[in-house]
């Protein structure tokens, strides 16, 4: 009996809710899983990139002769060469602002300026060191708040892309570094502040960090006769095809984009990254070209937004929030990427998961002369949860109200309006908060410690709107033997989306998920999907696969009726097709397309009755121990609770919670891209840029999914990949203050920062030891 037969024999009636191993797990552990990083094509050339050494400057000249003369070099290309095959070589999902290679100016240290091709990657790398570029340096701006009003402009003109419906309102504005100013207005904040019993005002900052996918970015392009195939580690193959076709002026069916499993993405591999460069090089060289970044080079390609948030809150004596004003500045770096969408989608949640009648939010996407920033796990939500939950603790402490009770008093409940005007539905905010408190034994006596080691605890909660409006399409094909194939352009990058889609199709069709094959994205084969991002796949592609399976089921029932067979109960496509064709032949193909409702927010007020189809919720509780002599602290309890509706696969959901929490732990305590005063990055390697290791992680990570149901989700489900990132940072900051009485307002939270704050609080000089 083979594996499929065993699965069929033991298949449970229900697929949703099974604790199922990932379908690809055996291929991964045996080394047979396909990754684009391992792809080798006949005659393939390797590309190595020569990068800018100045943050802002005009290109006076580029001398590539010595590089071209090096033995083994096939070619050296600059922007002049790119222009021969792509006359307008600018790309980007929000603005067409990023050139394939720098044209006329460089905008940040690390920007690609020239490329060397060779059969041997080491030869190509050596040749890049022989290239010499001369620049006329220009003033640069690095801070997001300064850049918002600076006379130093990163770009002379802004060119909106107009691709996505939610970004079609973007307009180019010269003489500014602000790519987007999203406004949200509700009630009368000025009057509420004037009448307030208490007003709290603080500024919080987050740092620029890198995604660190352990499979570095890689794209391989090969040109045919009027066609182009791009093999790429991308989270958005459908968008890559659209954008490459636009750049070349070709029909989409002349461009094929295929991917495989990804060794991590976290937002780094979205939209266009290396694909445009690989395409141009393949057309120029007329040979396959591989562009693969080193880990260091990824630091210069895409990052997470650094932010500055100014938050002002009016509160009554009994702890009721009456007004909130937020100014959120997003450091987008030199190119917008998808930063404007992050600015809007996360900006409107900056008031927090609280019912507030009077709101004023301004959320700015700002250009600077740093590496570009874009989508990152959490899609901007961790940056805004950090200030609003930190301030919640500050307010509760000042008013002598229990932090959990303060949150309960103000929390948004189902049926109430979010400040955008969208009514909250199926967001288990209070339940998540209660379960975090229960797991942390919040109401029991707590020992704050004695001697030099003090203990403290904190809780944080956050929520996230789903990206909308976006579209997913899926196909389900049943063969003459009854076997099933799902065609989906959702990219499996470790989140087990292949397994989830097999469960959804299997639930509808009555087939064990193990018997279903899921085809990896290939734009010549799999239908359109906007992208694998923002925890949208479970909701969007889950619905599309469900609809495709239901379409196939309807066609089987019609076929059964045509053949005079019973059309109710569980149907077997193999039996039906054999009956129709007299042999195992033919297919039953179902198609499903899904796009949720959406009403574009008003440009002046940000109001919308339908700004998101669902809300993802996550809460975190921590206990810490702090050494009062050194500032060193460690997490001794780490509890994480989420609302993801009905878990499609509880076994995978469990790992998603711990994975997201650990990632945010690194961003909270360890990670920071360090730039000097000229924009040079000083720690672009794992020897200096620290991500969490086994000794940095608490020995036990508490994980729980609350009992909730997403009424408009596929089988009651919604996304979960980001929810456990939300409350981590603020919970740790509160636990530190609870332990030693100092409040940190900038990330990362380091022992040095704690020590300095304790010394300042005691009015003591810093120790020189």
XYZ file of C-alpha atoms in Angstrom:
769
model
C 0.000 0.000 0.000
C 1.515 3.346 -1.013
C 1.340 6.562 0.991
C -1.725 7.865 -0.867
C -3.571 4.596 -0.320
C -2.773 4.706 3.381
C -3.986 8.299 3.606
C -7.157 7.420 1.764
C -7.819 4.450 4.010
C -7.385 6.471 7.183
C -8.687 9.848 5.990
C -10.910 11.545 8.582
C -14.231 12.951 7.457
C -13.130 16.495 8.302
C -9.897 18.010 6.994
C -10.174 21.404 8.671
C -8.670 21.290 12.144
C -6.384 18.301 11.538
C -2.963 18.397 13.225
C -1.181 17.652 9.959
C 2.528 17.592 9.164
C 3.548 19.877 6.312
C 3.185 18.165 2.957
C 6.709 19.174 1.943
C 8.420 18.213 5.206
C 9.880 14.921 3.918
C 11.346 16.641 0.849
C 12.923 19.295 3.053
C 14.541 16.989 5.580
C 15.902 14.703 2.826
C 17.330 17.615 0.860
C 15.108 16.986 -2.162
C 13.032 20.161 -1.857
C 13.432 22.588 -4.742
C 14.853 26.044 -4.091
C 15.732 28.547 -6.818
C 19.012 29.131 -4.986
C 20.147 25.666 -6.166
C 19.135 26.123 -9.813
C 21.900 25.734 -12.435
C 21.214 26.302 -16.156
C 23.525 25.458 -19.086
C 25.719 28.425 -20.033
C 24.615 30.387 -16.983
C 26.497 33.573 -16.124
C 26.827 34.932 -12.595
C 26.202 38.607 -11.884
C 27.997 40.604 -9.191
C 27.014 44.150 -8.329
C 29.188 47.247 -7.915
C 27.501 49.541 -5.394
C 27.553 53.204 -4.460
C 29.849 54.298 -1.634
C 28.082 57.636 -1.079
C 24.601 58.308 0.237
C 23.603 61.004 -2.247
C 25.504 62.204 -5.264
C 25.626 62.829 -8.981
C 27.500 60.245 -11.002
C 30.369 62.051 -12.713
C 31.893 58.989 -14.310
C 32.200 55.192 -14.120
C 35.448 53.527 -15.276
C 34.848 49.854 -16.045
C 37.769 49.175 -18.406
C 39.945 47.354 -15.890
C 37.030 45.156 -14.913
C 36.254 44.324 -18.544
C 39.902 43.418 -19.140
C 40.020 40.853 -16.320
C 40.356 37.339 -17.667
C 37.082 35.421 -17.429
C 34.802 38.455 -17.438
C 32.011 38.137 -19.981
C 30.665 41.709 -19.744
C 30.337 44.789 -17.547
C 27.140 46.806 -17.754
C 26.011 50.206 -16.474
C 22.719 52.061 -16.777
C 23.643 53.133 -20.328
C 23.556 49.471 -21.363
C 20.278 48.818 -19.552
C 18.679 51.680 -21.500
C 19.376 49.799 -24.746
C 16.883 47.054 -23.816
C 14.575 48.898 -21.392
C 14.244 52.583 -22.360
C 12.421 53.546 -19.126
C 13.989 51.234 -16.527
C 12.128 52.411 -13.395
C 10.027 50.081 -11.284
C 8.161 49.827 -7.983
C 4.712 48.821 -6.678
C 3.718 52.273 -5.384
C 5.975 54.627 -7.371
C 8.037 53.935 -10.465
C 11.000 55.474 -8.705
C 13.733 52.803 -8.600
C 16.102 52.402 -11.563
C 17.509 48.983 -12.420
C 20.973 50.547 -12.144
C 21.623 54.076 -10.926
C 20.935 56.710 -13.578
C 22.520 60.125 -13.116
C 22.423 60.003 -9.320
C 22.869 57.613 -6.429
C 20.444 57.851 -3.544
C 21.943 55.669 -0.790
C 25.097 53.794 0.144
C 24.836 50.361 -1.471
C 22.727 51.330 -4.477
C 23.581 49.193 -7.560
C 25.638 51.190 -10.064
C 27.227 48.574 -12.363
C 27.196 44.795 -12.863
C 29.851 42.285 -13.886
C 28.980 38.985 -15.608
C 31.250 35.949 -15.614
C 30.937 32.178 -15.709
C 32.758 32.054 -12.387
C 31.108 34.090 -9.600
C 34.495 34.643 -7.933
C 35.869 36.232 -11.092
C 32.815 38.479 -11.320
C 33.237 39.481 -7.672
C 36.935 40.277 -8.189
C 36.107 42.429 -11.214
C 33.701 44.608 -9.231
C 36.679 45.745 -7.140
C 38.329 47.078 -10.312
C 35.454 49.444 -11.133
C 35.956 53.095 -10.187
C 33.106 55.604 -9.885
C 33.396 59.352 -9.353
C 30.584 61.226 -7.595
C 29.734 64.830 -6.919
C 28.441 64.423 -3.398
C 25.164 66.097 -2.458
C 23.656 66.813 0.963
C 21.847 63.799 2.393
C 19.053 63.342 4.908
C 18.663 60.245 7.083
C 16.153 60.999 9.838
C 12.488 60.520 8.938
C 11.193 63.521 10.887
C 13.868 65.831 9.523
C 13.324 64.532 5.987
C 9.590 65.318 6.106
C 10.344 69.055 6.056
C 13.908 69.105 4.700
C 15.073 71.203 1.790
C 17.249 68.247 0.747
C 15.133 66.215 -1.656
C 15.871 62.567 -2.344
C 13.879 62.649 -5.611
C 13.178 65.582 -7.891
C 9.839 64.209 -9.102
C 7.530 61.438 -7.924
C 5.962 59.034 -10.413
C 2.978 57.059 -9.018
C 2.690 53.496 -10.326
C -1.123 53.277 -10.260
C -1.127 49.463 -10.284
C -3.088 48.684 -7.109
C -6.599 50.030 -6.401
C -5.757 51.136 -2.854
C -2.767 53.163 -4.113
C -4.337 54.782 -7.191
C -4.885 57.991 -5.227
C -1.129 58.605 -4.939
C -0.022 61.789 -6.665
C 3.516 62.868 -7.422
C 4.603 65.986 -5.574
C 7.875 67.721 -6.303
C 9.752 69.645 -3.666
C 9.019 67.184 -0.860
C 10.215 63.881 0.584
C 6.708 62.833 1.635
C 5.472 60.010 -0.590
C 2.162 59.677 1.266
C 0.362 61.560 4.034
C -2.539 59.456 5.283
C -5.055 61.334 7.445
C -7.655 59.955 9.837
C -10.061 62.372 11.512
C -12.959 61.587 13.845
C -14.873 63.769 16.278
C -13.328 66.937 17.764
C -9.925 66.112 19.264
C -9.052 69.736 20.086
C -12.159 70.154 22.228
C -11.579 66.809 23.926
C -8.004 67.716 24.803
C -9.106 71.088 26.156
C -11.661 69.395 28.426
C -9.455 66.466 29.495
C -8.659 65.633 33.101
C -5.225 64.400 31.995
C -3.157 64.725 28.824
C -0.213 62.422 28.150
C 2.257 63.101 25.367
C 5.250 60.947 24.404
C 7.554 60.141 21.508
C 8.572 56.564 20.707
C 11.074 55.295 18.140
C 11.800 52.026 16.370
C 14.984 51.136 14.535
C 15.771 50.006 10.992
C 16.303 46.248 10.764
C 16.738 43.552 8.136
C 14.510 40.567 7.291
C 17.318 37.948 7.368
C 15.787 35.228 5.192
C 18.329 32.411 5.360
C 17.905 31.734 1.642
C 19.319 34.980 0.226
C 17.488 36.705 -2.612
C 18.093 35.055 -5.980
C 16.712 35.382 -9.515
C 17.737 33.548 -12.672
C 16.577 34.850 -16.065
C 16.786 33.196 -19.474
C 15.722 34.832 -22.722
C 14.038 32.955 -25.559
C 12.746 34.022 -28.963
C 10.537 36.922 -27.887
C 10.030 35.338 -24.471
C 11.617 35.566 -21.080
C 11.569 33.069 -18.221
C 12.448 34.202 -14.723
C 13.096 31.659 -11.990
C 12.955 33.611 -8.770
C 12.656 33.346 -5.010
C 9.710 35.723 -4.921
C 6.637 36.137 -2.752
C 4.740 37.769 -5.639
C 5.318 35.992 -8.981
C 2.124 37.397 -10.521
C 3.222 40.967 -9.816
C 6.719 40.229 -11.149
C 5.210 39.115 -14.467
C 3.033 42.235 -14.682
C 5.952 44.540 -13.892
C 8.497 42.870 -16.185
C 5.982 42.877 -19.062
C 5.348 46.593 -18.435
C 9.072 47.391 -18.386
C 9.665 45.520 -21.651
C 6.467 46.651 -23.349
C 5.573 42.998 -23.895
C 2.376 41.028 -23.476
C 2.192 39.163 -20.178
C 2.168 35.815 -21.978
C 5.705 36.532 -23.223
C 6.966 36.555 -19.635
C 6.993 33.437 -17.483
C 7.760 33.683 -13.768
C 8.156 30.566 -11.676
C 9.258 29.952 -8.148
C 9.701 27.072 -5.723
C 9.780 26.767 -1.966
C 11.317 29.824 -0.326
C 13.852 29.644 2.462
C 12.125 32.480 4.297
C 10.734 35.766 3.039
C 9.088 37.868 5.777
C 8.313 40.555 3.172
C 11.857 40.848 1.789
C 11.041 39.000 -1.437
C 7.954 40.939 -2.429
C 7.213 42.844 -5.637
C 10.347 43.492 -7.700
C 13.757 43.005 -6.135
C 16.321 41.338 -8.442
C 14.018 40.261 -11.263
C 14.235 43.443 -13.364
C 18.035 43.397 -13.226
C 18.191 39.697 -14.083
C 15.803 40.223 -17.012
C 17.811 43.113 -18.445
C 21.099 41.225 -18.098
C 19.722 38.108 -19.798
C 18.494 40.201 -22.727
C 21.845 41.943 -23.021
C 24.018 38.832 -22.661
C 21.666 36.438 -24.518
C 22.590 33.809 -21.973
C 20.979 32.751 -18.686
C 22.005 35.089 -15.869
C 21.904 34.388 -12.137
C 21.725 37.300 -9.702
C 22.194 36.022 -6.153
C 22.856 38.261 -3.193
C 25.153 37.560 -0.309
C 23.744 37.988 3.189
C 25.555 41.338 3.414
C 23.991 42.592 0.180
C 20.497 41.947 1.492
C 21.035 44.780 3.985
C 21.261 47.160 1.016
C 18.188 45.846 -0.791
C 15.175 46.079 1.506
C 14.642 46.708 5.233
C 11.971 47.322 7.846
C 10.873 50.935 8.341
C 12.386 52.845 11.212
C 9.690 55.051 12.756
C 9.116 58.010 15.005
C 5.676 58.183 16.627
C 4.390 61.163 18.560
C 1.331 60.130 20.544
C -0.879 62.410 22.613
C -3.808 61.069 24.654
C -6.607 62.660 26.673
C -7.905 60.622 29.625
C -10.551 61.046 32.310
C -9.786 60.586 35.997
C -11.271 57.083 35.920
C -9.135 56.053 32.933
C -11.422 56.537 29.946
C -9.579 57.595 26.761
C -11.439 60.534 25.198
C -9.035 61.663 22.466
C -5.852 60.622 20.740
C -3.537 62.337 18.295
C -0.741 60.477 16.506
C 1.943 61.650 14.112
C 3.679 58.618 12.581
C 6.806 59.076 10.459
C 7.932 56.068 8.411
C 11.552 56.070 7.187
C 11.069 54.680 3.694
C 14.671 54.991 2.586
C 15.619 55.967 -0.930
C 12.784 54.204 -2.778
C 9.125 53.871 -1.821
C 8.672 50.140 -2.502
C 5.323 49.368 -0.793
C 5.926 51.881 2.004
C 2.853 54.010 1.170
C 0.598 50.990 1.708
C 2.324 50.239 5.041
C 1.837 53.897 5.963
C -1.881 53.776 5.247
C -2.815 50.270 6.409
C -0.893 50.475 9.668
C -1.323 54.206 10.146
C -5.063 53.991 10.658
C -4.562 51.545 13.558
C -2.214 53.912 15.423
C -4.899 54.735 17.999
C -4.825 51.114 19.135
C -7.615 48.582 19.698
C -9.539 51.071 21.793
C -12.836 52.889 21.481
C -11.924 56.555 21.094
C -14.444 59.128 19.894
C -11.986 61.880 18.981
C -9.042 60.988 16.781
C -6.443 62.746 14.660
C -3.800 60.676 12.854
C -1.209 61.741 10.314
C 0.898 58.913 8.925
C 3.775 59.954 6.633
C 5.789 57.813 4.217
C 9.079 59.683 3.940
C 12.014 59.315 1.559
C 15.533 59.398 3.058
C 19.040 58.525 1.843
C 19.079 55.108 3.514
C 18.446 51.632 2.038
C 14.809 51.201 0.956
C 12.198 49.939 3.415
C 9.101 47.926 2.592
C 6.907 45.104 3.810
C 8.138 43.255 6.890
C 6.401 40.634 9.021
C 3.688 42.577 10.815
C 3.345 45.093 7.953
C 4.024 48.105 10.177
C 1.795 47.011 13.058
C 4.626 46.282 15.556
C 5.891 49.846 14.981
C 2.564 51.374 16.044
C 1.701 48.872 18.800
C 4.985 49.811 20.501
C 3.908 53.426 21.221
C 0.208 52.937 21.912
C 0.700 50.007 24.291
C 3.709 51.609 25.973
C 1.667 54.728 26.599
C -1.242 52.627 27.873
C 1.066 51.343 30.603
C 2.396 54.829 31.357
C -1.162 56.167 31.728
C -2.307 53.253 33.885
C 0.701 53.674 36.154
C 0.153 57.442 36.464
C -3.542 57.005 37.315
C -2.838 54.019 39.588
C -5.105 51.746 37.524
C -4.260 48.114 36.879
C -2.896 47.921 33.283
C -5.237 45.079 32.327
C -8.261 46.882 33.772
C -7.263 50.075 31.933
C -7.287 48.152 28.674
C -10.598 46.425 29.435
C -12.195 49.793 30.170
C -11.284 51.139 26.727
C -11.134 48.110 24.457
C -13.118 47.954 21.207
C -15.871 45.379 21.274
C -17.802 43.693 18.502
C -20.456 45.922 16.992
C -18.626 49.128 17.888
C -16.981 51.387 15.320
C -13.256 51.595 14.845
C -12.146 55.254 14.423
C -12.220 54.731 10.628
C -15.970 54.138 10.839
C -15.681 50.415 10.096
C -17.700 48.307 12.533
C -15.644 45.732 14.417
C -16.608 42.149 13.593
C -15.122 38.919 14.934
C -12.096 40.507 16.616
C -11.618 38.702 19.930
C -9.692 41.537 21.565
C -11.076 41.189 25.070
C -10.829 37.405 25.000
C -7.169 37.552 23.934
C -6.419 40.093 26.664
C -8.142 37.943 29.293
C -6.331 34.783 28.228
C -2.919 36.486 28.315
C -3.691 37.731 31.834
C -4.872 34.281 32.910
C -1.781 32.564 31.523
C 0.406 35.110 33.303
C -1.600 34.581 36.535
C -2.083 38.331 36.603
C -4.422 38.453 39.583
C -2.214 36.328 41.831
C 0.401 37.859 44.181
C 3.643 38.630 42.347
C 7.121 38.569 43.887
C 9.175 41.525 42.583
C 12.369 40.023 43.984
C 14.956 41.217 46.446
C 18.625 42.096 46.434
C 20.190 43.104 43.128
C 17.823 41.072 40.913
C 14.321 42.503 40.500
C 11.340 40.997 38.720
C 8.588 42.633 36.702
C 5.810 41.759 34.299
C 3.932 43.370 31.449
C 1.159 42.770 28.938
C 0.654 44.098 25.408
C -2.104 43.613 22.826
C -2.431 44.691 19.221
C -4.472 44.169 16.097
C -4.023 44.337 12.356
C -6.309 45.010 9.431
C -6.107 42.703 6.428
C -4.707 44.202 3.233
C -7.578 44.951 0.849
C -8.750 45.078 -1.858
C -6.670 42.280 -3.356
C -7.514 39.316 -5.570
C -6.695 35.611 -5.513
C -7.625 33.020 -8.148
C -7.290 29.237 -7.857
C -8.007 26.121 -9.911
C -8.746 22.580 -8.786
C -8.363 19.698 -11.254
C -9.670 16.178 -10.665
C -8.153 13.493 -12.869
C -9.483 10.322 -14.422
C -8.279 8.292 -11.432
C -9.911 10.687 -8.963
C -6.645 12.338 -7.920
C -6.659 16.063 -7.180
C -4.312 18.930 -8.054
C -4.605 22.467 -6.672
C -3.192 25.290 -8.808
C -2.353 28.308 -6.680
C 0.144 31.159 -6.904
C 0.450 31.448 -3.119
C 4.129 30.955 -2.287
C 5.078 28.512 0.447
C 7.970 30.144 2.308
C 7.770 28.062 5.468
C 4.238 28.981 6.570
C 2.854 25.685 5.192
C 0.426 27.323 2.774
C 0.569 24.284 0.453
C -0.734 22.148 3.308
C -3.439 24.679 4.207
C -4.742 24.825 0.638
C -4.780 21.027 0.416
C -6.830 20.939 3.624
C -9.330 23.458 2.232
C -9.746 21.590 -1.068
C -9.918 18.273 0.755
C -12.614 19.558 3.105
C -14.865 20.438 0.173
C -14.131 17.351 -1.914
C -13.892 14.747 0.859
C -10.291 13.878 -0.017
C -7.428 13.521 2.472
C -5.032 16.455 2.166
C -2.096 14.051 1.796
C -3.583 12.857 -1.507
C -3.737 16.367 -2.974
C -0.873 17.838 -4.961
C -0.317 21.604 -4.821
C 1.495 23.163 -7.782
C 4.054 25.824 -6.947
C 3.584 29.229 -8.566
C 4.314 29.370 -12.273
C 2.587 32.152 -14.190
C 2.298 29.913 -17.265
C 0.395 27.378 -15.172
C -1.050 28.807 -11.951
C -3.602 31.645 -11.968
C -3.179 35.154 -10.571
C -2.550 35.936 -6.934
C -1.674 39.458 -5.812
C 1.097 38.300 -3.460
C 1.898 36.193 -0.438
C 1.985 38.898 2.214
C 0.290 40.389 5.240
C -1.321 37.125 6.403
C -3.743 37.421 3.462
C -3.287 33.935 1.978
C -5.455 31.954 4.412
C -8.337 34.374 3.889
C -7.980 35.249 0.197
C -6.484 32.123 -1.354
C -8.335 29.936 1.128
C -11.597 31.340 -0.232
C -10.405 31.013 -3.845
C -9.438 27.357 -3.354
C -12.732 26.700 -1.540
C -14.679 28.248 -4.408
C -12.660 26.314 -6.994
C -13.297 23.048 -5.162
C -17.008 23.875 -4.852
C -17.068 24.630 -8.583
C -15.471 21.252 -9.300
C -17.960 19.574 -6.965
C -20.883 21.259 -8.746
C -19.549 20.036 -12.087
C -19.226 16.491 -10.729
C -22.848 16.618 -9.552
C -23.929 17.820 -12.978
C -21.927 15.004 -14.586
C -23.452 12.447 -12.225
C -26.948 13.668 -13.128
C -26.061 13.477 -16.823
C -24.895 9.861 -16.353
C -27.970 8.931 -14.354
C -25.984 8.371 -11.160
C -26.752 9.685 -7.651
C -25.534 13.291 -7.407
C -25.614 13.709 -3.646
C -23.159 12.530 -0.995
C -19.447 12.098 -1.653
C -18.612 11.899 -5.366
C -15.526 10.282 -6.884
C -14.309 12.016 -10.068
C -12.500 8.836 -11.124
C -15.726 6.817 -11.123
C -17.624 9.538 -13.003
C -14.944 10.102 -15.658
C -14.458 6.386 -16.271
C -18.206 6.050 -16.693
C -18.289 8.927 -19.180
C -15.188 8.057 -21.247
C -14.918 4.302 -20.682
C -11.406 4.693 -19.297
C -9.437 6.901 -16.851
C -9.617 10.028 -18.978
C -10.670 13.643 -18.886
C -10.681 16.160 -16.060
C -13.124 17.996 -13.887
C -11.756 21.510 -13.446
C -13.077 24.035 -10.970
C -12.135 27.711 -10.848
C -12.520 30.133 -7.959
C -11.836 33.844 -7.692
C -12.048 35.931 -4.546
C -11.777 39.626 -3.715
C -13.311 40.952 -0.488
C -15.325 44.126 -0.270
C -13.584 47.437 0.323
C -14.544 51.094 0.402
C -11.689 53.499 -0.229
C -11.152 55.819 2.750
C -12.086 59.465 2.331
C -8.983 61.451 1.369
C -9.500 64.119 4.027
C -10.954 62.138 6.926
C -9.787 58.565 6.310
C -13.337 57.383 7.038
C -14.583 54.172 5.429
C -17.463 51.833 6.322
C -15.477 48.852 5.010
C -11.754 49.389 5.389
C -10.874 45.732 6.035
C -12.627 42.333 5.821
C -11.171 41.147 9.134
C -8.884 41.953 12.052
C -6.060 39.751 13.335
C -5.430 39.987 17.075
C -2.420 39.094 19.199
C -1.445 39.542 22.837
C 1.742 38.956 24.775
C 2.614 38.678 28.450
C 6.130 38.533 29.891
C 7.950 38.318 33.171
C 11.550 39.507 33.363
C 14.437 39.500 35.781
C 16.669 42.605 35.772
C 20.133 42.882 37.321
C 20.124 46.324 38.908
C 23.928 46.508 38.880
C 24.423 45.880 35.143
C 21.089 46.415 33.379
C 21.133 42.884 32.016
C 17.704 41.294 31.881
C 16.227 37.980 30.849
C 12.726 36.797 30.072
C 11.580 34.138 32.508
C 8.008 33.833 31.247
C 6.767 34.424 27.700
C 3.063 33.942 26.918
C 1.510 34.526 23.496
C -2.184 34.366 22.600
C -3.808 35.008 19.209
C -7.178 35.142 17.513
C -6.936 33.507 14.076
C -10.550 32.397 13.891
C -10.764 28.642 13.322
C -7.262 27.158 12.856
C -7.063 25.232 9.592
C -4.090 23.244 10.901
C -3.494 23.717 14.648
C -0.064 22.066 14.444
C 1.221 24.709 12.031
C -0.574 27.550 13.819
C 1.330 26.609 16.972
C 4.682 27.023 15.203
C 3.550 30.254 13.559
C 2.877 31.749 16.989
C 6.271 30.828 18.405
C 8.099 31.804 15.205
C 6.523 35.256 15.080
C 7.129 35.826 18.794
C 10.801 34.837 18.539
C 11.317 37.068 15.518
C 9.824 40.050 17.338
C 11.930 39.191 20.382
C 15.031 39.722 18.231
C 13.759 43.047 16.917
C 12.926 44.122 20.472
C 16.162 43.186 22.229
C 18.964 42.657 19.722
C 18.648 43.852 16.144
C 19.549 47.290 14.779
C 21.151 48.479 11.556
C 23.812 50.943 12.650
C 24.646 53.835 10.308
C 27.343 56.451 10.716
C 26.843 60.153 10.038
C 27.464 59.665 6.288
C 24.925 56.872 5.816
C 27.482 54.038 5.848
C 26.127 50.814 7.350
C 28.555 49.504 9.964
C 27.147 46.054 10.810
C 26.091 44.289 7.618
C 27.086 40.786 8.713
C 26.056 38.144 11.208
C 29.275 38.734 13.118
C 27.943 42.177 14.092
C 24.193 42.053 13.405
C 22.722 39.782 16.064
C 19.566 37.724 15.568
C 18.190 35.511 18.349
C 20.170 32.357 19.069
C 19.127 29.445 21.206
C 20.482 31.119 24.354
C 18.426 34.269 23.707
C 15.100 32.447 23.654
C 13.107 31.628 26.798
C 13.117 27.872 27.505
C 9.310 27.805 27.388
C 7.179 29.859 25.005
C 3.499 29.824 25.882
C 1.150 29.585 22.900
C -2.624 29.644 22.655
C -5.347 30.205 20.075
C -8.558 31.557 21.594
C -11.882 29.925 20.784
C -13.104 32.275 18.047
C -14.701 32.107 14.619
C -14.236 34.432 11.651
C -17.721 34.445 10.139
C -16.618 35.644 6.685
C -13.462 33.499 6.553
C -12.958 30.193 4.751
C -14.312 27.651 7.256
C -14.084 30.376 9.913
C -10.352 31.027 9.457
C -8.125 34.075 9.052
C -4.370 34.650 8.978
C -1.977 34.074 11.877
C 1.600 34.556 10.636
C 2.021 38.022 12.159
C -0.315 38.162 15.157
C 2.259 37.095 17.763
C 4.580 39.968 16.788
C 2.275 42.722 18.018
C 2.570 43.094 21.794
C 6.061 41.764 22.494
C 8.086 44.994 22.648
C 5.730 47.012 24.831
C 5.185 44.081 27.197
C 8.937 43.748 27.760
C 9.343 47.503 28.260
C 6.553 47.490 30.860
C 8.042 44.466 32.614
C 11.387 46.271 32.872
C 9.711 49.343 34.356
C 7.707 47.165 36.719
C 10.987 45.644 37.885
C 13.323 48.650 38.182
C 11.199 51.746 37.583
C 12.647 53.021 34.297
C 10.742 53.494 31.038
C 12.513 53.004 27.704
C 10.984 54.685 24.647
C 13.272 53.537 21.824
C 14.024 50.101 20.421
C 15.980 47.934 20.782
C 15.733 47.433 24.542
C 19.337 46.641 25.469
C 21.101 46.108 28.805
C 23.085 49.279 28.121
C 19.880 51.284 27.657
C 18.447 49.859 30.889
C 21.662 50.599 32.788
C 21.851 54.165 31.491
C 18.195 54.770 32.403
C 18.710 53.417 35.929
C 21.762 55.629 36.430
C 19.824 58.657 35.180
C 16.892 57.848 37.478
C 19.249 57.647 40.458
C 21.114 60.755 39.291
C 24.300 58.695 39.256
C 27.191 58.986 36.798
C 27.745 56.068 34.453
C 30.340 53.602 35.639
C 33.580 53.672 33.664
C 34.160 49.963 34.219
